[in-house]
Tab-separated table of C-alpha atoms in Angstrom:
chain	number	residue	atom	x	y	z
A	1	UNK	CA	-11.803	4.143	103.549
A	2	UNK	CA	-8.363	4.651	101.629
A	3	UNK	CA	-8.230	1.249	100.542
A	4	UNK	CA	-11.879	1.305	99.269
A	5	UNK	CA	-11.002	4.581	97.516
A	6	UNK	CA	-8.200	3.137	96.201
A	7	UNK	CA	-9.959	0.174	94.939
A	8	UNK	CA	-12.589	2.892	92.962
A	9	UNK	CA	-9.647	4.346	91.165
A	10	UNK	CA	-7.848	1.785	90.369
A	11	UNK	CA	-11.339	0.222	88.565
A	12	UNK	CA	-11.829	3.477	87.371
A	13	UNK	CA	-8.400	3.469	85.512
A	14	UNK	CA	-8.575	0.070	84.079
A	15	UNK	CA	-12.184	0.927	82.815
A	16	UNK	CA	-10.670	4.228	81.078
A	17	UNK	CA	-7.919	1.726	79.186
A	18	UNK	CA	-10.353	-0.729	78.005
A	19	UNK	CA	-12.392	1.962	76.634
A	20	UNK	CA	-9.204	3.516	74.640
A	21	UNK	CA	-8.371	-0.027	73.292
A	22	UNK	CA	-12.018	-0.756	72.130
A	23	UNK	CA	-12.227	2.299	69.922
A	24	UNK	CA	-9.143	1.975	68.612
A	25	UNK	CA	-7.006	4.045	70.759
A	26	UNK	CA	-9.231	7.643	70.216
A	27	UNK	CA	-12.182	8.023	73.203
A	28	UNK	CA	-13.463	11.279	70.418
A	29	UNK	CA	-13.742	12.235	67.018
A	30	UNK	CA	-11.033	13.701	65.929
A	31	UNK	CA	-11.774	17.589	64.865
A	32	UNK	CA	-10.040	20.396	62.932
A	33	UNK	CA	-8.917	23.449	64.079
A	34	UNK	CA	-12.160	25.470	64.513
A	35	UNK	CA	-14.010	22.980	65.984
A	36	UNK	CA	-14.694	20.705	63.346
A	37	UNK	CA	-17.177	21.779	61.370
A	38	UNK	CA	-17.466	21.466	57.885
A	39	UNK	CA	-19.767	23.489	55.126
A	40	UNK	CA	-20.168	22.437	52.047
A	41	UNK	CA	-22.179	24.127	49.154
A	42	UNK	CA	-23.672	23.016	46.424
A	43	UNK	CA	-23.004	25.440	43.474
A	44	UNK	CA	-25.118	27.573	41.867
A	45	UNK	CA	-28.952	27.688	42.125
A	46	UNK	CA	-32.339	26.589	40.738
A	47	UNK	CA	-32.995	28.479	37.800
A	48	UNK	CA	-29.709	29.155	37.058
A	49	UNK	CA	-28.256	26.002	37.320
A	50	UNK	CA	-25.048	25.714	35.915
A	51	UNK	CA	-23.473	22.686	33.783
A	52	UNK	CA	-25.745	20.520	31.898
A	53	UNK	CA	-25.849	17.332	29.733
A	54	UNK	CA	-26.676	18.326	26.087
A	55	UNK	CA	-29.376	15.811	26.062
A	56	UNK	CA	-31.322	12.804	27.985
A	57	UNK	CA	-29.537	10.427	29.082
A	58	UNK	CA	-30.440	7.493	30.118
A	59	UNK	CA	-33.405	8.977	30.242
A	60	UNK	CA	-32.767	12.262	32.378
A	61	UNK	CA	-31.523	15.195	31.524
A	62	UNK	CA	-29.054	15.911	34.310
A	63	UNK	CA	-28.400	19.911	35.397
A	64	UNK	CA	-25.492	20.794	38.078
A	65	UNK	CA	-26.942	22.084	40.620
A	66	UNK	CA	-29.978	19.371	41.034
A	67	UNK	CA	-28.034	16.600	40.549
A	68	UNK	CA	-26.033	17.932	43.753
A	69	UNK	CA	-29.366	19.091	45.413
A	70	UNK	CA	-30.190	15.243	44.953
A	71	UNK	CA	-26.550	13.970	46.475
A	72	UNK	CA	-25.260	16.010	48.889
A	73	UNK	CA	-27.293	14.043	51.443
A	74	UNK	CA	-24.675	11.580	50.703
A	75	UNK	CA	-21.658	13.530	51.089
A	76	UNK	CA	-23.019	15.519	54.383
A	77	UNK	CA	-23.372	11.324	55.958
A	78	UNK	CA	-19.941	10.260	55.503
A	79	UNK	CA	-18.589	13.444	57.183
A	80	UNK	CA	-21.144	13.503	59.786
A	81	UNK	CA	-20.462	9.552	60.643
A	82	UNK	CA	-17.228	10.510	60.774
A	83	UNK	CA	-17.757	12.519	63.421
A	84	UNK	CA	-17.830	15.684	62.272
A	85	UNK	CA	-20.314	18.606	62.152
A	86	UNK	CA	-21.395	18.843	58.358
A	87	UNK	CA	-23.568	21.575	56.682
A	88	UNK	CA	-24.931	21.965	53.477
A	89	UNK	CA	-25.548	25.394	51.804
A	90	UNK	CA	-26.848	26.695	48.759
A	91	UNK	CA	-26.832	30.495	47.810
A	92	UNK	CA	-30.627	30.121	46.386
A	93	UNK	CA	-33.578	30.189	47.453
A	94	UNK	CA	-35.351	26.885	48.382
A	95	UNK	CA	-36.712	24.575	45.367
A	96	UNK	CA	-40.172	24.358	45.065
A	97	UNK	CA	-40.155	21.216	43.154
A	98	UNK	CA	-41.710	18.562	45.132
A	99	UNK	CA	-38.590	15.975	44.634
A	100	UNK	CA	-35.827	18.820	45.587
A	101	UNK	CA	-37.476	20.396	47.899
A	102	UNK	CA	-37.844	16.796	49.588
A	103	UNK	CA	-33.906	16.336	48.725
A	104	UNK	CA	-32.770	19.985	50.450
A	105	UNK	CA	-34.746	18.840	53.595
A	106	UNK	CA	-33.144	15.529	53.814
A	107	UNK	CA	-29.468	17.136	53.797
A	108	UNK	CA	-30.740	19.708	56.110
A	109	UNK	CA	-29.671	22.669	53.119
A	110	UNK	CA	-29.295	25.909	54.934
A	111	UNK	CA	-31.059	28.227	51.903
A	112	UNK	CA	-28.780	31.213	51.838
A	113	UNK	CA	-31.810	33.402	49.521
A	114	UNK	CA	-29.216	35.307	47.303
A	115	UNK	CA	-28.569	33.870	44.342
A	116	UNK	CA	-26.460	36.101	41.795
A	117	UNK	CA	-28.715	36.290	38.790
A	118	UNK	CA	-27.412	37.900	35.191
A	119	UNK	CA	-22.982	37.376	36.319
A	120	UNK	CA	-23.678	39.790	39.291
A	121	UNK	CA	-21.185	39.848	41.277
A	122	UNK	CA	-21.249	41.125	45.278
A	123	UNK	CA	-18.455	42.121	48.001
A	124	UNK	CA	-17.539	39.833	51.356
A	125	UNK	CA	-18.900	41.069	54.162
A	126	UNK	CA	-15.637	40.323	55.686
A	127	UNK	CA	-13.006	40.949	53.469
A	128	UNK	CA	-15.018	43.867	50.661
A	129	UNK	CA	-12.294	44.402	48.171
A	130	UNK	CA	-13.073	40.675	47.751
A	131	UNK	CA	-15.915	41.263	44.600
A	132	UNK	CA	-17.531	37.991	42.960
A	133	UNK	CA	-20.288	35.817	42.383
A	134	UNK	CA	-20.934	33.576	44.893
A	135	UNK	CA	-19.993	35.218	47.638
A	136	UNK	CA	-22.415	34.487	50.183
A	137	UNK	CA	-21.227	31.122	50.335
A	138	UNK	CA	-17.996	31.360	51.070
A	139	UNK	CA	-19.182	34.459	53.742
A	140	UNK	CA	-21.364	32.053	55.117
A	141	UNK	CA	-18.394	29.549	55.419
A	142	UNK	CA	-16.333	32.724	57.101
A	143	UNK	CA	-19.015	33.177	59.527
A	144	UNK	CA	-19.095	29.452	60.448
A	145	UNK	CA	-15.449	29.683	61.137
A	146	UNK	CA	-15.171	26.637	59.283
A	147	UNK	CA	-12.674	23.680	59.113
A	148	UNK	CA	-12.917	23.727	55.035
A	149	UNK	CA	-15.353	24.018	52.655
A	150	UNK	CA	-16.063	22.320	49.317
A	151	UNK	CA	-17.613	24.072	46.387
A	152	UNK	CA	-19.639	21.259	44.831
A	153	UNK	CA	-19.635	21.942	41.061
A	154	UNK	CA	-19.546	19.700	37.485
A	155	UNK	CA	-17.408	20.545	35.096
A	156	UNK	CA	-18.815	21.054	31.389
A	157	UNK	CA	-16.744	21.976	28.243
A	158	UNK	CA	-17.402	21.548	24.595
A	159	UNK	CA	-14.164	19.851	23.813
A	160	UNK	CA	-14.979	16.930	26.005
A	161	UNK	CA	-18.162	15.374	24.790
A	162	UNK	CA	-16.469	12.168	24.983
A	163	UNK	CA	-12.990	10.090	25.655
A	164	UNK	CA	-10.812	11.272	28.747
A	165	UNK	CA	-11.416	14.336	30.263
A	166	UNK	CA	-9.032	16.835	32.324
A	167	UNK	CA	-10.576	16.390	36.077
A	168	UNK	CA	-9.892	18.770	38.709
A	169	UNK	CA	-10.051	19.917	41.972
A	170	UNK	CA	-9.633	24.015	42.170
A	171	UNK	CA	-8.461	25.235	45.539
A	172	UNK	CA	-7.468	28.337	47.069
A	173	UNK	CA	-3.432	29.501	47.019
A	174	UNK	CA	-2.579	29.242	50.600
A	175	UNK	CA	-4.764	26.587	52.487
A	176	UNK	CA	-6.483	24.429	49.995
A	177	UNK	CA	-3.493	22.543	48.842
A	178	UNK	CA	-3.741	19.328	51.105
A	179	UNK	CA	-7.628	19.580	51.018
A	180	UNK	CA	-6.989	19.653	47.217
A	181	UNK	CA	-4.966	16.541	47.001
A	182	UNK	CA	-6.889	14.705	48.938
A	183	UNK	CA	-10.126	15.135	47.401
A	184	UNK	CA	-8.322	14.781	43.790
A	185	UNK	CA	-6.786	11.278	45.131
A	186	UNK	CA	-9.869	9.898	47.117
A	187	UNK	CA	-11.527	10.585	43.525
A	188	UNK	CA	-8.527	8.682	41.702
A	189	UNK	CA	-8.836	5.726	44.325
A	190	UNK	CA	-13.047	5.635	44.475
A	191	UNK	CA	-14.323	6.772	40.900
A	192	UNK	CA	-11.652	8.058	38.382
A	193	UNK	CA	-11.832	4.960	36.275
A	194	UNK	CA	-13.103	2.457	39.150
A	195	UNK	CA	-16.741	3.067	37.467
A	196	UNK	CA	-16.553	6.153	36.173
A	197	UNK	CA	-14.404	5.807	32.781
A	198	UNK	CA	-11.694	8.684	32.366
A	199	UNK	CA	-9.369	6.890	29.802
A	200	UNK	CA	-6.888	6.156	32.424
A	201	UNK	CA	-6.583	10.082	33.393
A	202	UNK	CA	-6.171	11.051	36.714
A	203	UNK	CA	-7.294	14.122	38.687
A	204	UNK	CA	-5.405	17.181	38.567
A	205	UNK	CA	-5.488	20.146	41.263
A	206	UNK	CA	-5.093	23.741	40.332
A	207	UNK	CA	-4.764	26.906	42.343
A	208	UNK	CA	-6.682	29.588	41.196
A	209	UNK	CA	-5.617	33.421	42.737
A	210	UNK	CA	-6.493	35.710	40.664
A	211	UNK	CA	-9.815	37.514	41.946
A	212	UNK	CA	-10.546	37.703	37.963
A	213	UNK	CA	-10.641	34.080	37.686
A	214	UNK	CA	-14.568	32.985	38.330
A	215	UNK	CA	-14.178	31.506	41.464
A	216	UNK	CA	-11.159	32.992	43.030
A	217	UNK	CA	-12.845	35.663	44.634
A	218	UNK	CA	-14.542	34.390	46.594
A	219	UNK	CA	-12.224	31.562	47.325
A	220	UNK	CA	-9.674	34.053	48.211
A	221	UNK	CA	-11.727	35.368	50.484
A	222	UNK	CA	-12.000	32.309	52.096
A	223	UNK	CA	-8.028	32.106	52.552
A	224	UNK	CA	-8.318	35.367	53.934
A	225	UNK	CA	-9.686	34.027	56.646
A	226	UNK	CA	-7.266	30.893	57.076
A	227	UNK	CA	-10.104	28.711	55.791
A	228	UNK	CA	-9.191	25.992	53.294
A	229	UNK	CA	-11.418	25.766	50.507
A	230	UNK	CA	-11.876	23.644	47.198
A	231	UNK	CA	-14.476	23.146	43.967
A	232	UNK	CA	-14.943	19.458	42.847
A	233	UNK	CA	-15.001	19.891	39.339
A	234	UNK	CA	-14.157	16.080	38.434
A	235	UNK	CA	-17.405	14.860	36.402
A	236	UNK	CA	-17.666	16.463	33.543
A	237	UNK	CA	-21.321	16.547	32.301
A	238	UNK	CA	-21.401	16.944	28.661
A	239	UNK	CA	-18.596	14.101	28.764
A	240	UNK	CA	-21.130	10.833	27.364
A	241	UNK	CA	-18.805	8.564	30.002
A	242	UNK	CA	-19.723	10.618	33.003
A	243	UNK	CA	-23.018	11.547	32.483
A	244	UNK	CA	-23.924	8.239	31.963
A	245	UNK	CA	-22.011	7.154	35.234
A	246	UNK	CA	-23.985	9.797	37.434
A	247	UNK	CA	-27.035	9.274	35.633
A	248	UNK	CA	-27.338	5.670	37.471
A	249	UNK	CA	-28.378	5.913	41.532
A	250	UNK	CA	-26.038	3.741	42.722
A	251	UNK	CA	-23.197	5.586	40.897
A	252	UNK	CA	-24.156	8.506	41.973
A	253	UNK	CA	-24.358	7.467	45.520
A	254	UNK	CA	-20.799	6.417	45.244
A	255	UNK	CA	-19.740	9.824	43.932
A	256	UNK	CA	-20.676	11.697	46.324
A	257	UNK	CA	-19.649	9.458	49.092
A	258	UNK	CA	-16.264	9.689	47.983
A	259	UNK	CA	-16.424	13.373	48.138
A	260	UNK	CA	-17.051	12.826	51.792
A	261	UNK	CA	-14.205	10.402	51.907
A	262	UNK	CA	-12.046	12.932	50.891
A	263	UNK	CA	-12.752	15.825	53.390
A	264	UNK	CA	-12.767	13.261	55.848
A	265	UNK	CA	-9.124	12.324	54.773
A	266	UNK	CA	-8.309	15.556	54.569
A	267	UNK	CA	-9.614	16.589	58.158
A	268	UNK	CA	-8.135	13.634	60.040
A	269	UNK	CA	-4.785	14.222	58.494
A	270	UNK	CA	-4.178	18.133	58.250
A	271	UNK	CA	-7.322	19.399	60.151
A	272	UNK	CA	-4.986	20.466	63.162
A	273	UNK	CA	-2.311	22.229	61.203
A	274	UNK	CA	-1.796	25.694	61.343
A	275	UNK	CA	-3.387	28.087	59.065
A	276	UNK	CA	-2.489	31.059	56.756
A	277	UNK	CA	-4.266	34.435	57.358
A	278	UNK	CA	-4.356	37.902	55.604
A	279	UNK	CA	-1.946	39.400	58.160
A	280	UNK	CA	-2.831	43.306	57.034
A	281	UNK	CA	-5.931	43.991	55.093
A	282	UNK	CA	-4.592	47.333	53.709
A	283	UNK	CA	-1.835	45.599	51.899
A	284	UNK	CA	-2.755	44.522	48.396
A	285	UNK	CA	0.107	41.313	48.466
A	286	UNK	CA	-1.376	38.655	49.100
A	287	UNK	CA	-3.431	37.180	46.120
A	288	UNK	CA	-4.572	39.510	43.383
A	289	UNK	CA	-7.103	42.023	43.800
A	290	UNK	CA	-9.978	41.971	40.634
A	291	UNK	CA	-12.562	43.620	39.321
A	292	UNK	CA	-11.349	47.345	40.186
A	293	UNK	CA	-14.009	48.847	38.035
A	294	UNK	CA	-17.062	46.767	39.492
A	295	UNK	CA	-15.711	47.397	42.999
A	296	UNK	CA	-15.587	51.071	42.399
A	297	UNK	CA	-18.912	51.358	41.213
A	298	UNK	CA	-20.449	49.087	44.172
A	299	UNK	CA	-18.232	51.839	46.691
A	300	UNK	CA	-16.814	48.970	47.879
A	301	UNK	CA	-14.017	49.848	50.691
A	302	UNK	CA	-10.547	49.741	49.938
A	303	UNK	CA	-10.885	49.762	46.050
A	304	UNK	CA	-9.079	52.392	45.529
A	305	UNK	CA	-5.940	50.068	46.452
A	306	UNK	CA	-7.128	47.436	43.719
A	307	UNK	CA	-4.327	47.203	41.263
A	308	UNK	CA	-5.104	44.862	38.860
């Protein structure tokens, strides 16, 4: 009976090794620190949709947030097939037009029903001197206790209707630096001029802290809670080159998968490392605390220690 026992585990063992050497030496997905999962949201909302092509092009007239209610499918796939959990968000409500509505149940789009109409601006739930629009995404993200989270945006500026245009990837000061650069350098390897024309220009990353600063706020709030977080803002769409680029399927296709290229570059590389948190909530010193005023007249906790 020992022998025969020892015969099992010694098969047993050798089955185990095979196995490791088949898949390359991992028997699982690698996963970040909180289990993996990823969120990403696509910015802004239907009906107030954010960047926009001054014209048709090639036929379409392309609008931020649809083009990403279109895409994110493809984004969400390469993460997923990665082997990671992926969900999409949106702080709207749920399109009603037959071809989005079609696209947000593809990609699974968990409707968040809150979108900030007129600049209104709202508190986390879990860190309230944090004031800004968008917040419900990045709460969401918070209450996911996710890995990361990517904003997914357009860019769109008047002075770059055409030639090279200043790419970037915005991330939050103390955990979004390595999700940053590798989302800016994924871009730079799969799309910044490989297809998508930028005049040679590569993809710069910026942190943004100040709660003031649009997004900040709410991406602050999102370091608060050790989360690393990041807005693609790399296509511009007023910019003839790009909107042309993203106006084709295929192209488009291949933008967004290399979003999901990124994150997944990022996760299997730093998704393990430790993380920054807000160590005392009552202490106004790490990041900068906006919109005193607005937080005062929403009775928001704590704004009475809002200094800036």
């Amino acid at each position: 009976m020992n022998k025969f026992f020892a015969f099992v585990m010694s098969l047993l063992v050798l089955l185990q090794i095979s196995c490791v050497q088949m898949s390359g030496g991992a028997t699982t997905a690698p996963t970040g620190s909180s289990g993996g999962v990823v969120v990403i949201d696509i910015g802004h909302f239907i009906g107030g949709d954010g960047a926009s092509t001054p014209g048709a092009v090639n036929g379409k007239r392309l609008t931020e947030c649809t083009w990403w209610y279109r895409y994110a499918y493809y984004t969400k796939k390469v993460v997923e097939d990665a082997g990671y959990t992926c969900v999409v968000t949106n702080r709207g409500n749920k399109p009603t037009n037959p071809e989005l509505a079609a696209c947000a149940a593809r990609a699974g789009v968990v409707q968040l029903n809150h979108p900030d109409k007129n600049g209104a601006r709202y508190p986390s739930k879990y860190h309230p001197d944090r004031v800004a629009g968008g917040m419900v995404s990045a709460d969401y993200a918070i209450y996911r206790k996710a890995a990361c989270v990517v904003f997914l945006h357009h860019n769109s500026s008047g002075g770059w209707t055409s030639g090279a245009s200043p790419s970037l990837i915005i991330c939050n000061k103390y955990n979004g630096g390595r999700l940053g650069n590798c989302l800016a350098r994924t871009m730079e390897e799969r799309v910044l001029n490989h297809g998508m024309d930028n005049g040679g220009r590569g993809c710069s990353v910026i942190v943004r802290s100040k709660d003031a600063d649009r997004s900040a706020g709410w991406m602050n709030a999102c370091d608060d809670s050790g989360i690393p977080a990041a807005v693609i803002e790399t296509a511009f769409l007023n910019n003839r080159n790009h909107a042309n680029y993203l106006a084709d399927d295929a192209n488009a296709r291949h933008y967004a998968e290399a979003v999901g290229h990124g994150i997944v570059r990022y996760m299997r590389t730093h998704g393990n490392e430790p993380r920054h948190t807000r160590a005392d909530e009552n202490k106004p010193d790490e990041g900068s605390f906006g919109y005193a005023a607005e937080s005062r007249r929403l009775n928001v906790p704590g704004a009475k220690r809002l200094l800036h």
